Every structure is written in C-alpha cells, then in structure tokens.
Short mmCIF file of C-alpha atoms and ligand atoms in Angstrom, two decimals:
data_model
loop_
_atom_site.label_atom_id
_atom_site.label_comp_id
_atom_site.label_asym_id
_atom_site.label_seq_id
_atom_site.Cartn_x
_atom_site.Cartn_y
_atom_site.Cartn_z
CA UNK N 1 -5.25 -14.52 9.88
CA UNK N 2 -4.58 -17.42 7.50
CA UNK N 3 -1.13 -19.08 7.62
CA UNK N 4 0.05 -20.67 4.36
CA UNK N 5 3.20 -22.73 3.82
CA UNK N 6 5.40 -22.03 0.81
CA UNK N 7 4.86 -25.59 -0.47
CA UNK N 8 1.13 -24.95 -0.82
CA UNK N 9 -0.01 -23.33 -4.06
CA UNK N 10 -0.77 -19.68 -3.37
CA UNK N 11 -4.54 -19.63 -2.71
CA UNK N 12 -6.74 -17.91 -5.29
CA UNK N 13 -7.81 -15.13 -2.92
CA UNK N 14 -4.17 -14.15 -2.22
CA UNK N 15 -3.35 -14.23 -5.94
CA UNK N 16 -6.41 -12.06 -6.66
CA UNK N 17 -5.42 -9.64 -3.88
CA UNK N 18 -1.95 -9.29 -5.39
CA UNK N 19 -3.22 -9.12 -8.99
CA UNK N 20 -5.84 -6.45 -8.26
CA UNK N 21 -3.66 -4.26 -6.02
CA UNK N 22 -2.62 -0.94 -7.57
CA UNK N 23 -1.11 1.02 -4.65
CA UNK N 24 1.23 -1.32 -2.83
CA UNK N 25 3.59 -0.74 0.08
CA UNK N 26 6.35 -3.33 0.55
CA UNK N 27 7.93 -3.03 4.03
CA UNK N 28 11.16 -5.04 4.19
CA UNK N 29 13.57 -6.09 6.92
CA UNK N 30 16.82 -8.00 7.24
CA UNK N 31 15.23 -11.26 6.08
CA UNK N 32 14.82 -9.73 2.60
CA UNK N 33 18.62 -9.73 2.22
CA UNK N 34 19.31 -13.02 4.02
CA UNK N 35 19.39 -15.13 0.83
CA UNK N 36 21.94 -12.68 -0.59
CA UNK N 37 24.24 -13.62 2.31
CA UNK N 38 23.71 -10.53 4.50
CA UNK N 39 23.38 -11.66 8.16
CA UNK N 40 20.10 -10.66 9.84
CA UNK N 41 20.16 -8.78 13.17
CA UNK N 42 19.18 -11.95 14.97
CA UNK N 43 22.38 -13.70 13.86
CA UNK N 44 25.31 -13.67 16.28
CA UNK N 45 28.24 -11.42 15.60
CA UNK N 46 31.61 -12.90 14.69
CA UNK N 47 35.28 -12.23 15.47
CA UNK N 48 35.97 -8.76 16.90
CA UNK N 49 32.26 -8.36 17.71
CA UNK N 50 31.30 -11.82 19.04
CA UNK N 51 30.89 -10.40 22.56
CA UNK N 52 28.22 -7.93 21.38
CA UNK N 53 24.69 -8.07 20.02
CA UNK N 54 23.85 -5.94 17.02
CA UNK N 55 21.57 -3.83 19.23
CA UNK N 56 24.55 -3.08 21.50
CA UNK N 57 26.88 -2.11 18.64
CA UNK N 58 24.32 0.00 16.74
CA UNK N 59 24.19 2.75 19.41
CA UNK N 60 25.77 6.21 19.94
CA UNK N 61 27.06 4.97 23.31
CA UNK N 62 28.96 2.08 21.69
CA UNK N 63 30.51 4.47 19.16
CA UNK N 64 31.38 6.89 21.96
CA UNK N 65 32.94 4.09 24.03
CA UNK N 66 34.91 2.43 21.21
CA UNK N 67 34.66 4.26 17.85
CA UNK N 68 37.17 1.94 16.13
CA UNK N 69 35.24 -1.23 17.07
CA UNK N 70 31.91 0.16 15.82
CA UNK N 71 33.45 1.84 12.76
CA UNK N 72 35.16 -1.42 11.68
CA UNK N 73 31.87 -3.35 12.16
CA UNK N 74 30.18 -1.01 9.72
CA UNK N 75 33.10 -1.09 7.23
CA UNK N 76 33.07 -4.89 7.31
CA UNK N 77 29.29 -4.99 6.81
CA UNK N 78 29.61 -2.40 3.99
CA UNK N 79 32.24 -4.59 2.29
CA UNK N 80 30.04 -7.69 2.64
CA UNK N 81 27.06 -5.89 1.12
CA UNK N 82 29.24 -4.71 -1.79
CA UNK N 83 30.44 -8.29 -2.33
CA UNK N 84 26.97 -9.90 -2.57
CA UNK N 85 24.13 -9.58 -5.08
CA UNK N 86 20.40 -8.85 -4.85
CA UNK N 87 18.38 -12.10 -4.67
CA UNK N 88 15.28 -13.22 -6.66
CA UNK N 89 13.08 -11.60 -3.98
CA UNK N 90 14.64 -8.17 -4.60
CA UNK N 91 14.30 -8.70 -8.37
CA UNK N 92 10.66 -9.79 -8.14
CA UNK N 93 9.78 -6.61 -6.21
CA UNK N 94 11.59 -4.47 -8.80
CA UNK N 95 9.61 -6.17 -11.60
CA UNK N 96 6.36 -5.67 -9.72
CA UNK N 97 7.16 -1.96 -9.22
CA UNK N 98 7.71 -1.57 -12.98
CA UNK N 99 4.54 -3.53 -13.76
CA UNK N 100 2.39 -1.41 -11.44
CA UNK N 101 3.86 1.79 -12.87
CA UNK N 102 2.88 0.56 -16.36
CA UNK N 103 -0.65 0.02 -15.02
CA UNK N 104 -0.85 3.58 -13.65
CA UNK N 105 -0.33 2.32 -10.10
CA UNK N 106 2.68 2.29 -7.79
CA UNK N 107 4.77 0.18 -5.41
CA UNK N 108 6.39 2.05 -2.53
CA UNK N 109 9.44 0.21 -1.18
CA UNK N 110 9.97 1.06 2.50
CA UNK N 111 12.93 -0.67 4.11
CA UNK N 112 14.58 -1.02 7.49
CA UNK N 113 17.69 -2.32 5.71
CA UNK N 114 20.77 -0.12 5.44
CA UNK N 115 22.00 -2.08 2.40
CA UNK N 116 21.48 -0.97 -1.23
CA UNK N 117 20.28 -4.32 -2.58
CA UNK N 118 16.79 -3.06 -3.45
CA UNK N 119 18.30 -0.27 -5.55
CA UNK N 120 20.82 -2.65 -7.15
CA UNK N 121 17.87 -4.86 -8.17
CA UNK N 122 16.31 -1.84 -9.88
CA UNK N 123 13.79 -0.81 -7.22
CA UNK N 124 13.20 2.86 -6.53
CA UNK N 125 13.18 2.95 -2.71
CA UNK N 126 10.77 5.47 -1.15
CA UNK N 127 12.22 5.33 2.35
CA UNK N 128 15.32 3.95 4.08
CA UNK N 129 13.82 4.20 7.59
CA UNK N 130 17.10 3.32 9.30
CA UNK N 131 19.46 5.08 6.94
CA UNK N 132 22.16 3.78 4.62
CA UNK N 133 25.50 2.06 5.26
CA UNK N 134 27.02 3.34 2.00
CA UNK N 135 27.27 7.02 3.02
CA UNK N 136 28.90 8.74 6.00
CA UNK N 137 28.75 11.99 7.98
CA UNK N 138 30.54 13.69 10.86
CA UNK N 139 29.32 12.57 14.29
CA UNK N 140 29.77 16.17 15.53
CA UNK N 141 28.95 18.70 12.78
CA UNK N 142 26.79 16.21 10.76
CA UNK N 143 28.50 17.33 7.52
CA UNK N 144 28.72 14.56 4.87
CA UNK N 145 32.15 12.85 4.85
CA UNK N 146 33.53 11.15 1.70
CA UNK N 147 35.13 7.83 2.67
CA UNK N 148 36.86 5.45 0.20
CA UNK N 149 35.38 1.93 -0.21
CA UNK N 150 36.40 -0.41 2.62
CA UNK N 151 39.54 -2.46 2.00
CA UNK N 152 37.88 -5.67 3.18
CA UNK N 153 36.58 -8.58 1.12
CA UNK N 154 33.41 -8.66 3.25
CA UNK N 155 33.86 -12.23 4.36
CA UNK N 156 37.13 -12.31 6.32
CA UNK N 157 36.58 -10.63 9.68
CA UNK N 158 39.17 -7.83 10.05
CA UNK N 159 41.96 -8.86 12.46
CA UNK N 160 41.94 -5.60 14.38
CA UNK N 161 39.78 -2.48 14.45
CA UNK N 162 40.59 0.62 12.39
CA UNK N 163 40.04 4.20 13.53
CA UNK N 164 37.30 6.20 11.79
CA UNK N 165 38.66 9.19 9.81
CA UNK N 166 38.49 12.70 11.28
CA UNK N 167 35.92 15.07 9.76
CA UNK N 168 37.65 17.28 7.11
CA UNK N 169 35.06 20.03 7.70
CA UNK N 170 35.19 20.63 11.48
CA UNK N 171 38.51 18.81 12.07
CA UNK N 172 36.91 17.67 15.35
CA UNK N 173 34.34 14.95 14.86
CA UNK N 174 34.81 11.37 13.67
CA UNK N 175 33.11 9.98 10.58
CA UNK N 176 30.16 7.68 11.26
CA UNK N 177 27.83 5.71 8.94
CA UNK N 178 24.59 7.46 7.87
CA UNK N 179 22.50 4.86 9.72
CA UNK N 180 19.95 5.39 12.52
CA UNK N 181 21.31 4.01 15.76
CA UNK N 182 19.07 2.75 18.56
CA UNK N 183 17.73 5.72 20.62
CA UNK N 184 18.20 8.00 17.60
CA UNK N 185 15.19 9.49 15.81
CA UNK N 186 14.30 8.19 12.35
CA UNK N 187 14.71 10.67 9.46
CA UNK N 188 11.37 12.52 9.57
CA UNK N 189 11.15 12.76 5.76
CA UNK N 190 11.50 8.98 5.34
CA UNK N 191 9.04 8.15 8.13
CA UNK N 192 6.46 10.66 6.92
CA UNK N 193 6.75 9.36 3.35
CA UNK N 194 6.22 5.79 4.63
CA UNK N 195 3.14 6.69 6.67
CA UNK N 196 1.65 8.67 3.75
CA UNK N 197 2.20 5.73 1.39
CA UNK N 198 0.52 3.28 3.78
CA UNK N 199 -2.42 5.66 4.20
CA UNK N 200 -2.85 5.73 0.39
CA UNK N 201 -2.25 2.02 -0.18
CA UNK N 202 -4.61 -0.84 -1.13
CA UNK N 203 -2.19 -3.61 -0.09
CA UNK N 204 0.73 -3.86 2.38
CA UNK N 205 3.32 -6.65 2.08
CA UNK N 206 5.62 -7.16 5.09
CA UNK N 207 8.75 -9.10 4.11
CA UNK N 208 11.51 -10.53 6.32
CA UNK N 209 11.07 -8.50 9.48
CA UNK N 210 10.70 -9.77 13.06
CA UNK N 211 8.44 -6.79 13.77
CA UNK N 212 10.33 -5.91 16.97
CA UNK N 213 12.04 -2.61 16.22
CA UNK N 214 9.94 0.53 16.72
CA UNK N 215 8.57 2.70 15.28
CA UNK N 216 9.01 0.76 11.97
CA UNK N 217 7.09 -2.22 13.35
CA UNK N 218 4.04 -0.02 13.94
CA UNK N 219 3.72 1.06 10.30
CA UNK N 220 1.56 -1.94 9.23
CA UNK N 221 -0.89 -1.02 12.03
CA UNK N 222 -1.68 2.17 10.09
CA UNK N 223 -2.87 -0.11 7.28
CA UNK N 224 -4.84 -2.25 9.70
CA UNK N 225 -6.69 0.85 10.96
CA UNK N 226 -7.77 1.57 7.37
CA UNK N 227 -8.72 -2.04 6.60
CA UNK N 228 -5.90 -2.41 4.07
CA UNK N 229 -5.10 -6.12 3.45
CA UNK N 230 -1.81 -7.15 5.10
CA UNK N 231 0.35 -10.04 3.86
CA UNK N 232 3.43 -11.29 5.76
CA UNK N 233 6.21 -13.24 4.06
CA UNK N 234 8.53 -14.85 6.60
CA UNK N 235 9.64 -18.42 7.35
CA UNK N 236 8.76 -17.80 10.99
CA UNK N 237 6.01 -16.21 13.07
CA UNK N 238 6.75 -12.59 14.01
CA UNK N 239 5.59 -9.84 16.32
CA UNK N 240 3.23 -8.74 13.51
CA UNK N 241 1.71 -12.09 12.50
CA UNK N 242 -1.45 -11.64 14.59
CA UNK N 243 -2.50 -8.50 12.68
CA UNK N 244 -1.90 -10.03 9.24
CA UNK N 245 -4.65 -11.25 6.88
CA UNK N 246 -2.30 -13.81 5.36
CA UNK N 247 1.10 -15.11 6.53
CA UNK N 248 3.06 -16.98 3.87
CA UNK N 249 5.67 -19.14 5.62
CA UNK N 250 8.65 -19.21 3.33
CA UNK N 251 11.79 -17.41 2.23
CA UNK N 252 11.18 -14.17 0.32
CA UNK N 253 13.60 -15.20 -2.44
CA UNK N 254 11.30 -18.15 -3.20
CA UNK N 255 7.85 -16.76 -2.31
CA UNK N 256 7.97 -13.37 -4.05
CA UNK N 257 8.86 -14.68 -7.55
CA UNK N 258 6.03 -17.26 -7.22
CA UNK N 259 3.53 -14.76 -5.82
CA UNK N 260 4.30 -12.24 -8.55
CA UNK N 261 4.75 -14.66 -11.46
C1 LIG V 301 15.05 -3.56 20.13
C2 LIG V 301 13.81 -2.70 20.12
C3 LIG V 301 12.79 -3.13 21.13
N1 LIG V 301 14.20 -1.29 20.35
C4 LIG V 301 13.56 -0.31 19.69
O1 LIG V 301 12.63 -0.51 18.93
C5 LIG V 301 14.14 1.06 19.93
C6 LIG V 301 13.60 1.72 21.21
C7 LIG V 301 12.20 1.97 21.18
C8 LIG V 301 11.62 3.03 20.62
N2 LIG V 301 10.27 2.92 20.78
C9 LIG V 301 9.99 1.79 21.45
C10 LIG V 301 8.77 1.24 21.84
C11 LIG V 301 8.80 0.07 22.51
C12 LIG V 301 10.04 -0.54 22.80
C13 LIG V 301 11.26 0.02 22.39
C14 LIG V 301 11.21 1.18 21.72
N3 LIG V 301 13.90 1.90 18.75
C15 LIG V 301 14.78 2.90 18.54
O2 LIG V 301 15.73 3.15 19.24
C16 LIG V 301 14.52 3.74 17.29
C17 LIG V 301 15.62 3.47 16.21
C18 LIG V 301 15.51 2.08 15.70
C19 LIG V 301 16.47 1.88 14.50
C20 LIG V 301 17.76 1.23 14.93
N4 LIG V 301 18.60 0.95 13.77
C21 LIG V 301 18.55 -0.16 13.03
N5 LIG V 301 19.33 -0.34 11.94
C22 LIG V 301 20.30 0.67 11.55
C23 LIG V 301 21.62 0.40 12.17
C24 LIG V 301 22.27 -0.87 11.67
O3 LIG V 301 21.71 -1.53 10.77
O4 LIG V 301 23.36 -1.15 12.18
S1 LIG V 301 17.42 -1.38 13.47
C25 LIG V 301 17.99 -2.80 12.68
O5 LIG V 301 17.47 -3.84 13.42
C26 LIG V 301 16.26 -4.23 12.87
C27 LIG V 301 16.30 -5.71 12.69
O6 LIG V 301 14.99 -6.09 12.55
P1 LIG V 301 14.56 -6.95 11.24
O7 LIG V 301 14.91 -6.22 10.01
O8 LIG V 301 13.18 -7.32 11.50
O9 LIG V 301 15.54 -8.19 11.28
P2 LIG V 301 15.68 -9.33 12.38
O10 LIG V 301 17.06 -9.79 12.28
O11 LIG V 301 15.13 -8.88 13.66
O12 LIG V 301 14.70 -10.49 11.85
C28 LIG V 301 14.90 -11.04 10.59
C29 LIG V 301 13.55 -11.60 10.18
O13 LIG V 301 13.69 -12.12 8.86
C30 LIG V 301 13.17 -13.43 8.83
N6 LIG V 301 13.89 -14.14 7.75
C31 LIG V 301 15.09 -14.78 7.82
N7 LIG V 301 15.42 -15.26 6.58
C32 LIG V 301 14.42 -14.89 5.73
C33 LIG V 301 14.17 -15.07 4.34
N8 LIG V 301 15.03 -15.73 3.56
N9 LIG V 301 13.05 -14.54 3.80
C34 LIG V 301 12.14 -13.86 4.58
N10 LIG V 301 12.33 -13.63 5.91
C35 LIG V 301 13.45 -14.15 6.48
C36 LIG V 301 13.37 -14.00 10.22
O14 LIG V 301 12.45 -15.03 10.47
C37 LIG V 301 13.09 -12.76 11.08
O15 LIG V 301 11.71 -12.62 11.33
C38 LIG V 301 16.11 -3.58 11.52
O16 LIG V 301 15.20 -2.57 11.65
C39 LIG V 301 17.52 -3.03 11.28
O17 LIG V 301 17.47 -1.84 10.53
N11 LIG V 301 14.63 5.14 17.61
C40 LIG V 301 13.67 5.74 18.31
O18 LIG V 301 12.67 5.16 18.67
O19 LIG V 301 13.96 7.06 18.57
C41 LIG V 301 13.01 7.76 19.39
C42 LIG V 301 13.40 7.44 20.75
C43 LIG V 301 14.61 7.94 21.16
C44 LIG V 301 14.96 7.69 22.47
C45 LIG V 301 14.19 6.85 23.32
C46 LIG V 301 12.99 6.32 22.83
C47 LIG V 301 12.59 6.63 21.52
#
C-alpha cells in the first residue's frame, strides 16, 4: 500500500488508474459530508444528546427507551442536512459519473450516509446501505409515514425533545426514520446491489469512512479478492488502509476534484 499526502501531486500511476477505469464503485462514509458541515459519527453529540454516543442513539433499544430523545436527534440531523449544501467532493463524483456514462462505463455510488447530499450534487446513488434520514415509516407496521419537514434550523440544538407522531395506518406504532439502526439488518436489495457492483468493477474508491461498521466495511474486501485496485481517500488511517493499493491522505472535498480534474 502506498500512502500519498494531498500536497503531493497525484502520482502518474494513480492518475492512469483513475483515467482508465470504466466500472467504478465509490463507497462513501460520513467523512464525505464533513466539509458540508454534517458531523461525522466520531464527533461528540451536543445538547440533549451530549451524554450519548451516536452508536448508542442509533439503536432500536434507545428508541424503545426514549422515543422522543431519539426522534428529535433525527429531526435535528434532518434539518441540518437540509440546511447545508453538497461539497466539491460530492460534485466531482457526480461529474465523474456523467463522464463515465458518456464513455459507455459507469460509476456506482454506494453510501453509508443517510443524507441526500450525493443526490443533491446530481449523483445517481445505487445503494444507501444504512437507509435515508429524509423518509419515515411506522416502527410497528412498517408502513411509510408522511412527516412534515422539521421545524428546526439545523444548527440550534432543540431545547427539549418532541414526541414522534403516531402511525396513521395502524394507529399504534410511532414514526421512525427509514435508517438502519445498529443490530438491524441492512436492506438486502441495497447490499446485494453493492456486492454485485464491486464484483463487476475495475476500480473501488473508498471515501471518508473509518471502516469500522460492518458489514459495509467488508465490501472493499470483495474487490481485494478479485484483484480490483483499491484507493482510499481520508485524512487519517482507517481500519481499511492495510488492504488499500493507494491511500491519499486528504479531505475528499479537496482530493476528488484534483484527482478527477
Ligand atoms: C460499531 C460497529 C463495530 N458495530 C457494527 O458494525 C454492528 C454490529 C456488527 C455486525 N457485524 C459485526 C462484525 C464485527 C463487529 C460488529 C458487528 N453492525 C450492525 O449493527 C449492522 C448495522 C450497521 C448500520 C448502523 N447504522 C448506521 N447509520 C444509520 C443510522 C444513523 O446514521 O443514525 S452506521 C453509521 O455509522 C457509520 C459511521 O462510520 P463512517 O461513515 O465511517 O464515519 P465515522 O464517523 O466513523 O468516520 C468518519 C471518517 O471520515 C474521515 N474524514 C473526516 N473528515 C473527512 C473529509 N473531509 N474527507 C474525507 N474523510 C474525512 C475520518 O478520518 C474518519 O475516518 C456509518 O456507517 C453511518 O451510517 N447490522 C447488522 O450487522 O445486522 C446483522 C446483525 C444483527 C444483529 C447482531 C449482529 C449482526
């Protein structure tokens, strides 16, 4: 594995790899949205949630124990995501996807992020492995639940928690975000699409993920098995660095536009 700093010019062999790739999978994590102002999972919670880690809040047990606390966390995050914009990293991936399509190739965007910043940058996302924060369903009958946009500005932490609405379909369950909580299975369709894309790929780019959360963190290993070149873009070393061919140490909002220029 070769580690490259963002200040270095991108070495010829990495540029060639990127230029010649035709079937690309881009696996993204929270770091992809960091420069847009969306906190990563590693960042401490604030206000109402400062006593909890994200892993603790993003669980069925936490919702069971205190639905208002968890519901408000997701409404606040949803408001923040609505209030920020995709960054140059998101836009560079969208441009690359269009370019590859023009060349008869493809870029499959596979993300762990529950935000819609890839889509708002113009990228067609193949798989939201951990769901989406912009839609909701009933925690009991699983029916979709329409919920108005959150009344928060996304920056001010809500003073007190709000109760999730009751499900209009079964009148029993509470509305919950359409995200995958820890200990919940990933949507099979999304995971299968991601594994199929990696099996058919000729390059895998892993952007802004710590490579800790499973089974998403195992996806690049499918590429490794097939000898597909793996490139990591992350300011820091991760749980996946050792299996990478190249690790570009830098922020995705700076590296991707340069890499794809
Ligand atoms: C903590 C971890 C060890 N736990 C797990 O992996 C668990 C348990 C588990 C399953 N298999 C295992 C095997 C071994 C050990 C544990 C397990 N997995 C599960 O529970 C999964 C479900 C996992 C999905 C959970 N939901 C999320 N999100 C949605 C909700 C929400 O968002 O609220 S995960 C959530 O956290 C993850 C955060 O990780 P990253 O995205 O990598 O972000 P992170 O903050 O960690 O790091 C940011 C990175 O960006 C970098 N960065 C920062 N700035 C920039 C920048 N500017 N540019 C580039 N990079 C940057 C940083 O350096 C850093 O590296 C994301 O996936 C995100 O979606 N379900 C499951 O396996 O079901 C079956 C099952 C069922 C029962 C029992 C067993 C198995």
